[in-house]
Coordinates of C-alpha atoms and ligand atoms in Angstrom, one line a residue:
X1 CA -39.9 -80.0 30.4
X2 CA -40.4 -78.7 33.4
X3 CA -42.0 -75.6 32.5
X4 CA -42.4 -74.0 36.3
X5 CA -38.9 -74.1 36.2
X6 CA -38.0 -72.4 33.1
X7 CA -40.4 -69.9 33.8
X8 CA -39.0 -69.2 37.3
X9 CA -35.0 -69.9 36.5
X10 CA -35.3 -67.4 33.3
X11 CA -33.3 -64.5 33.7
X12 CA -35.3 -62.6 31.0
X13 CA -37.5 -63.0 27.7
X14 CA -38.6 -63.3 25.5
X15 CA -36.2 -66.5 24.9
X16 CA -36.1 -69.6 22.3
X17 CA -35.8 -72.8 24.2
X18 CA -34.4 -75.8 22.2
X19 CA -34.9 -79.0 24.3
X20 CA -32.0 -80.9 23.5
X21 CA -33.3 -83.9 24.7
X22 CA -36.6 -83.3 22.4
X23 CA -33.8 -82.8 19.1
X24 CA -32.0 -86.4 20.4
X25 CA -35.5 -88.3 20.6
X26 CA -36.6 -86.9 17.0
X27 CA -32.8 -87.2 16.0
X28 CA -33.0 -90.9 17.0
X29 CA -36.3 -91.5 15.3
X30 CA -34.3 -90.7 12.0
X31 CA -31.5 -92.5 12.4
X32 CA -33.4 -95.6 13.5
X33 CA -34.9 -95.3 10.1
X34 CA -31.3 -95.2 8.6
X35 CA -30.7 -98.7 10.5
X36 CA -34.2 -100.1 9.4
X37 CA -34.3 -99.4 5.9
X38 CA -30.6 -98.2 4.4
X39 CA -32.5 -94.6 3.8
X40 CA -29.8 -91.8 3.5
X41 CA -31.1 -88.9 5.9
X42 CA -30.2 -84.9 5.3
X43 CA -31.5 -82.2 8.0
X44 CA -33.2 -79.6 5.6
X45 CA -31.3 -77.0 7.8
X46 CA -33.3 -73.9 6.2
X47 CA -36.0 -74.6 8.8
X48 CA -33.6 -73.9 12.1
X49 CA -29.9 -73.0 10.6
X50 CA -28.7 -72.8 14.2
X51 CA -24.9 -74.6 14.3
X52 CA -25.9 -76.2 17.8
X53 CA -28.6 -77.9 16.1
X54 CA -26.5 -79.4 13.0
X55 CA -23.5 -79.9 15.5
X56 CA -25.7 -82.0 17.7
X57 CA -27.5 -83.6 14.6
X58 CA -24.0 -84.9 12.6
X59 CA -24.0 -88.4 14.4
X60 CA -27.6 -89.0 13.3
X61 CA -27.8 -88.0 9.6
X62 CA -25.6 -88.1 6.7
X63 CA -25.9 -84.5 5.6
X64 CA -27.5 -81.6 5.1
X65 CA -29.7 -80.2 2.6
X66 CA -29.5 -76.8 1.6
X67 CA -31.5 -73.9 -0.6
X68 CA -28.6 -71.5 -1.6
X69 CA -25.1 -70.6 -1.3
X70 CA -24.9 -68.9 2.1
X71 CA -26.7 -72.7 3.3
X72 CA -24.2 -74.8 1.3
X73 CA -21.5 -72.6 3.2
X74 CA -22.8 -72.9 6.7
X75 CA -23.5 -76.5 5.7
X76 CA -19.9 -77.3 4.6
X77 CA -18.2 -75.6 7.6
X78 CA -20.1 -77.5 10.0
X79 CA -19.6 -80.9 7.9
X80 CA -15.9 -80.2 7.1
X81 CA -16.3 -82.8 4.2
X82 CA -17.5 -85.8 6.6
X83 CA -21.3 -86.0 4.7
X84 CA -23.5 -84.8 1.7
X85 CA -25.0 -81.7 1.1
X86 CA -27.5 -81.4 -1.5
X87 CA -29.0 -78.5 -3.2
X88 CA -32.2 -77.7 -4.8
X89 CA -33.7 -74.1 -5.7
X90 CA -35.5 -72.4 -8.3
X91 CA -32.7 -69.8 -7.8
X92 CA -29.4 -70.9 -9.0
X93 CA -27.4 -67.7 -10.1
X94 CA -24.3 -67.8 -12.8
X95 CA -22.0 -66.0 -10.8
X96 CA -22.4 -68.5 -7.7
X97 CA -22.4 -71.5 -9.6
X98 CA -18.4 -72.1 -9.4
X99 CA -18.1 -71.9 -5.3
X100 CA -21.5 -74.4 -5.6
X101 CA -19.8 -76.9 -7.2
X102 CA -17.4 -76.8 -4.6
X103 CA -19.4 -77.2 -1.7
X104 CA -22.2 -79.6 -3.1
X105 CA -22.3 -83.6 -3.6
X106 CA -25.6 -83.6 -5.0
X107 CA -27.4 -81.1 -6.9
X108 CA -31.2 -81.3 -8.2
X109 CA -31.9 -78.8 -10.9
X110 CA -35.4 -77.2 -10.6
X111 CA -35.9 -77.2 -14.5
X112 CA -34.9 -78.5 -17.7
X113 CA -33.1 -74.7 -18.6
X114 CA -31.5 -75.1 -15.2
X115 CA -29.9 -78.4 -16.4
X116 CA -29.1 -77.1 -19.7
X117 CA -27.0 -74.0 -18.0
X118 CA -25.6 -75.7 -15.2
X119 CA -24.9 -78.8 -15.8
X120 CA -22.0 -78.2 -18.6
X121 CA -18.6 -78.1 -16.9
X122 CA -19.2 -80.0 -13.7
X123 CA -16.6 -82.0 -11.4
X124 CA -17.5 -85.6 -11.3
X125 CA -17.7 -85.6 -7.8
X126 CA -21.3 -83.7 -8.1
X127 CA -24.1 -85.8 -8.6
X128 CA -26.8 -84.0 -10.5
X129 CA -30.5 -84.8 -10.9
X130 CA -33.7 -83.1 -11.4
X131 CA -36.5 -82.0 -8.9
X132 CA -39.8 -83.3 -10.8
X133 CA -43.7 -82.4 -10.3
X134 CA -45.0 -85.4 -10.0
X135 CA -48.7 -83.8 -10.1
X136 CA -49.7 -84.9 -7.5
X137 CA -51.7 -83.0 -5.2
X138 CA -51.9 -83.8 -1.5
X139 CA -52.4 -80.0 -0.1
X140 CA -55.7 -78.0 -0.8
X141 CA -54.0 -74.5 0.0
X142 CA -52.5 -73.7 -3.5
X143 CA -49.7 -71.6 -1.5
X144 CA -48.4 -74.3 0.1
X145 CA -48.8 -76.8 -2.7
X146 CA -45.7 -77.6 -5.1
X147 CA -48.0 -79.8 -7.9
X148 CA -50.5 -77.1 -8.0
X149 CA -51.3 -75.2 -11.3
X150 CA -48.7 -72.9 -12.8
X151 CA -46.0 -74.7 -10.2
X152 CA -42.8 -73.3 -10.2
X153 CA -41.2 -76.0 -8.7
X154 CA -39.8 -79.2 -10.6
X155 CA -39.9 -80.3 -13.9
X156 CA -43.4 -81.8 -14.9
X157 CA -43.3 -85.5 -14.7
X158 CA -45.0 -85.8 -18.2
X159 CA -42.5 -83.3 -19.6
X160 CA -39.7 -85.3 -17.9
X161 CA -41.1 -88.5 -19.3
X162 CA -41.2 -87.2 -23.3
X163 CA -37.6 -86.1 -23.2
X164 CA -34.4 -87.2 -23.0
X165 CA -33.0 -85.5 -20.0
X166 CA -33.8 -88.8 -17.9
X167 CA -30.4 -90.0 -19.4
X168 CA -28.4 -87.3 -18.4
X169 CA -29.3 -87.3 -14.8
X170 CA -28.2 -89.3 -11.6
X171 CA -30.7 -89.2 -9.7
X172 CA -34.4 -87.8 -9.1
X173 CA -35.9 -85.5 -6.3
X174 CA -39.1 -85.2 -5.2
X175 CA -40.8 -82.8 -2.4
X176 CA -44.8 -82.2 -2.6
X177 CA -45.9 -82.1 0.6
X178 CA -45.3 -80.5 4.3
X179 CA -46.5 -81.7 7.9
X180 CA -47.8 -85.0 6.5
X181 CA -48.6 -87.3 9.4
X182 CA -49.0 -90.5 7.4
X183 CA -47.1 -92.2 4.2
X184 CA -50.0 -92.0 1.7
X185 CA -48.8 -89.6 0.1
X186 CA -45.7 -91.4 -0.5
X187 CA -47.0 -94.5 -1.5
X188 CA -49.1 -92.8 -4.5
X189 CA -46.3 -90.8 -5.6
X190 CA -43.9 -94.1 -6.1
X191 CA -46.5 -95.8 -7.7
X192 CA -46.7 -93.0 -10.3
X193 CA -43.3 -92.9 -10.6
X194 CA -43.0 -96.6 -11.1
X195 CA -45.9 -96.6 -13.7
X196 CA -44.0 -93.6 -15.4
X197 CA -40.4 -94.6 -15.6
X198 CA -40.6 -98.5 -14.7
X199 CA -37.1 -99.9 -15.2
X200 CA -35.6 -97.0 -16.4
X201 CA -34.9 -96.0 -12.6
X202 CA -32.1 -98.7 -12.5
X203 CA -30.4 -95.8 -14.9
X204 CA -30.4 -93.8 -11.8
X205 CA -28.2 -94.1 -8.7
X206 CA -30.3 -92.0 -6.2
X207 CA -34.0 -90.7 -5.6
X208 CA -34.4 -87.9 -3.0
X209 CA -37.6 -88.1 -1.5
X210 CA -37.5 -84.7 0.4
X211 CA -39.1 -83.5 3.4
X212 CA -42.5 -82.8 4.4
X213 CA -43.1 -85.9 6.6
X214 CA -43.2 -85.2 10.3
X215 CA -41.6 -88.8 11.2
X216 CA -41.0 -87.6 14.6
X217 CA -45.4 -88.0 14.8
X218 CA -45.7 -90.9 12.9
X219 CA -45.5 -94.4 15.2
X220 CA -45.9 -96.8 12.5
X221 CA -42.9 -96.0 10.2
X222 CA -43.7 -99.9 8.5
X223 CA -44.9 -98.4 5.5
X224 CA -42.2 -96.2 4.9
X225 CA -39.7 -98.3 5.9
X226 CA -41.4 -101.2 3.2
X227 CA -41.5 -98.8 0.5
X228 CA -38.0 -98.1 0.6
X229 CA -36.9 -101.5 1.0
X230 CA -39.0 -102.4 -2.2
X231 CA -37.3 -99.4 -4.2
X232 CA -33.6 -100.2 -3.3
X233 CA -34.1 -103.7 -3.8
X234 CA -36.5 -103.4 -7.6
X235 CA -33.9 -100.3 -8.8
X236 CA -30.8 -100.5 -7.0
X237 CA -31.2 -97.0 -5.9
X238 CA -29.8 -95.1 -3.0
X239 CA -33.0 -93.6 -0.8
X240 CA -32.5 -90.3 0.8
X241 CA -35.0 -88.4 2.5
X242 CA -34.5 -84.7 4.0
X243 CA -36.6 -83.7 6.7
X244 CA -36.6 -80.2 8.9
X245 CA -39.5 -79.7 10.8
X246 CA -39.5 -83.2 11.8
X247 CA -36.1 -82.5 13.5
X248 CA -36.5 -79.3 15.1
X249 CA -40.5 -78.5 15.6
X250 CA -41.3 -80.0 18.3
X251 CA -37.9 -78.9 20.4
X252 CA -38.5 -75.4 19.9
X253 CA -40.4 -73.5 22.5
X254 CA -40.9 -69.5 23.1
X255 CA -41.3 -68.3 26.5
X256 CA -42.9 -64.4 26.9
X257 CA -43.9 -62.0 29.6
X258 CA -47.1 -60.3 29.9
X259 CA -46.2 -56.9 30.1
X260 CA -49.6 -55.2 30.0
X261 CA -53.1 -55.9 30.6
X262 CA -56.4 -54.4 29.7
X263 CA -59.7 -54.6 28.9
X264 CA -60.7 -53.5 24.9
X265 CA -64.4 -54.1 23.7
X266 CA -65.2 -56.7 26.7
X267 CA -62.1 -58.2 25.8
X268 CA -58.5 -59.1 27.5
X269 CA -55.8 -58.0 26.1
X270 CA -52.3 -59.5 27.2
X271 CA -49.7 -57.6 25.8
X272 CA -46.2 -59.9 25.3
X273 CA -42.7 -58.8 25.4
X274 CA -42.6 -61.1 22.0
X275 CA -44.4 -60.8 18.8
X276 CA -45.5 -62.3 15.4
X277 CA -42.2 -61.1 14.1
X278 CA -40.8 -63.7 16.1
X279 CA -42.9 -66.6 14.4
X280 CA -44.1 -64.5 11.4
X281 CA -46.0 -67.8 10.2
X282 CA -48.6 -67.0 12.6
X283 CA -49.7 -64.0 10.8
X284 CA -48.4 -65.0 7.1
X285 CA -50.6 -68.4 7.2
X286 CA -52.9 -66.7 10.0
X287 CA -53.1 -69.7 12.4
X288 CA -53.0 -69.5 16.4
X289 CA -49.9 -71.3 18.0
X290 CA -50.1 -73.6 20.5
X291 CA -49.7 -72.6 24.1
X292 CA -48.4 -74.7 27.0
X293 CA -51.0 -72.8 29.4
X294 CA -54.2 -73.2 27.2
X295 CA -56.7 -75.3 28.9
X296 CA -59.7 -75.7 26.7
X297 CA -62.5 -75.7 29.6
X298 CA -60.7 -73.1 31.6
X299 CA -62.4 -70.0 32.9
X300 CA -60.2 -66.8 31.7
X301 CA -60.0 -65.8 28.4
X302 CA -57.3 -63.5 27.2
X303 CA -55.9 -62.5 23.8
X304 CA -52.2 -62.9 23.2
X305 CA -51.1 -59.9 21.4
X306 CA -47.5 -59.0 20.3
X307 CA -45.8 -55.6 21.0
X308 CA -45.2 -53.8 17.2
X309 CA -47.4 -51.1 15.6
X310 CA -49.1 -53.7 13.9
X311 CA -52.9 -54.4 14.6
X312 CA -52.9 -57.6 13.5
X313 CA -49.6 -58.8 15.5
X314 CA -51.9 -61.1 17.3
X315 CA -50.8 -64.4 18.5
X316 CA -54.9 -65.4 19.3
X317 CA -57.5 -66.1 21.9
X318 CA -56.6 -68.5 24.9
X319 CA -58.0 -70.0 28.0
X320 CA -56.1 -69.6 31.1
X321 CA -56.9 -71.5 34.9
X322 CA -56.1 -68.1 36.3
X323 CA -56.6 -64.7 35.3
X324 CA -52.7 -63.3 33.3
X325 CA -51.6 -60.6 35.1
X326 CA -48.3 -58.5 34.4
X327 CA -45.3 -60.2 34.8
X328 CA -46.8 -63.7 34.3
X329 CA -44.7 -65.6 31.8
X330 CA -46.5 -68.3 29.0
X331 CA -45.0 -70.8 26.6
X332 CA -45.9 -71.3 23.0
X333 CA -44.7 -74.7 21.8
X334 CA -43.8 -76.5 18.8
X335 CA -42.0 -73.1 17.1
X336 CA -38.7 -74.8 16.5
X337 CA -39.2 -75.0 13.0
X338 CA -39.6 -71.9 10.7
X339 CA -39.5 -69.7 13.4
X340 CA -36.4 -68.0 14.0
X341 CA -35.4 -68.0 10.8
X342 CA -38.0 -65.9 9.6
X343 CA -37.9 -64.0 12.8
X344 CA -37.4 -60.2 12.4
X345 CA -36.5 -56.8 14.2
X346 CA -39.5 -54.7 13.0
X347 CA -40.1 -51.7 15.3
X348 CA -36.3 -52.3 16.3
X349 CA -37.6 -54.7 19.1
X350 CA -34.9 -57.6 19.6
X351 CA -34.6 -61.4 18.8
X352 CA -35.5 -63.4 21.7
X353 CA -32.1 -65.1 23.5
X354 CA -31.6 -68.3 22.8
X355 CA -31.2 -71.4 25.0
X356 CA -30.7 -74.9 25.4
X357 CA -32.7 -77.3 28.2
X358 CA -30.9 -80.2 29.2
X359 CA -31.0 -82.0 32.4
X360 CA -33.6 -79.8 34.1
X361 CA -30.8 -76.8 32.9
X362 CA -31.0 -73.8 30.8
X363 CA -27.5 -72.6 29.1
X364 CA -28.0 -69.2 26.9
X365 CA -26.1 -70.2 23.7
X366 CA -27.0 -66.7 21.6
X367 CA -27.6 -63.3 22.6
X368 CA -28.4 -60.3 20.0
X369 CA -27.5 -56.9 21.2
X370 CA -28.1 -53.1 19.8
X371 CA -24.6 -53.9 18.0
X372 CA -26.2 -56.4 15.7
X373 CA -29.2 -54.4 15.2
X374 CA -27.1 -51.3 14.2
X375 CA -24.8 -53.1 12.1
X376 CA -27.8 -54.2 10.0
X377 CA -28.7 -50.9 9.2
X378 CA -25.7 -48.7 9.4
X379 CA -24.9 -47.3 5.7
X380 CA -21.4 -46.3 4.8
X381 CA -22.4 -43.1 3.7
Ligands
PLP401 C1 -38.7 -77.2 2.8 C2 -37.9 -78.5 2.3 C3 -37.6 -79.2 2.9 C4 -37.8 -79.8 4.5 O1 -39.4 -79.7 4.4 P1 -40.1 -79.8 5.9 O2 -41.4 -79.2 5.7 O3 -39.2 -78.8 7.0 O4 -39.3 -81.4 6.6 C5 -37.0 -80.6 2.4 N1 -36.6 -80.2 1.0 C6 -37.0 -79.1 -0.1 C7 -36.6 -79.6 -1.4 C8 -38.0 -78.1 0.3 O5 -38.2 -77.2 0.3

């Protein structure tokens, strides 16, 4: 990415930029995994359901993984029958179920009660599975740990072993971490699965290993490839993965302009024309997003703050080689996943424009206007 070129040629900000080459690179990693071990790959669209990304991804993947009726409809519209759509959610609704069965190819029920309620009268072409909670925690923070105490995500593996439900399903779904940069958790999880169910796994058609692994940032994929090959060989199963962040995160950038600069209690504050509302996880999880201009050895410190009324609407304190002044642009990186989809227009500040960046060219693919904001809040009476 040529950051200077982007800064010079962007007509306005804030702007969300998708680096097409980076997207293709990430998708190629997944495509190569498909070729090397025969796994199926679904893009988990919840991380960024932009149809541009979905269309671009199509040749590299086998379908989409979705969480809701709206996501299923969008996935169906893009795939036009040419791929799989897998859903798992704690939030299945009775009134949506019929339409769901016409859109999905695979479903993993989140609980045994969901299985009881919904598995009757499903069409034959809908493959039924269960999301299990393997009771193996790899995350210290319980808010992100699907296997923490009192988990709402998946059927307890012990409960499944003791029940008769294993005979009523075609597949199993596991998703027990996020942003993992090695495959040891997968190794441990599959060991437990083999120990618990052994030969019974041959009864199944598929195992979906979920998302959570940053395939694009793991240079040695051999453990994953071996694990999948072994599983396929031992139990004659289809193995599915459904990454989200590994597809889009490194491809996303957010460009903002400094619109005010002043001192507060001796520190420099730079107000940006964006806010944490364009990247809400910064506030939710209290982390500092990466900034292209930040140099840990640089002299000039500045707190980058958002433009809303919330005191805590702050990205963090960064170091710059020259003092920031009004009109300067800064670029946040690795903001492709879970940013735009969580973005809101709190305080009435608009969403960023969306651009693609390809062969040193920027192209605007989306602009939101006052009309969109008005439409959201206008009531009938
Ligand atoms: C969120 C989620 C994914 C995608 O996770 P990433 O961390 O973005 O790879 C896949 N499967 C399930 C069930 C999920 O909840």
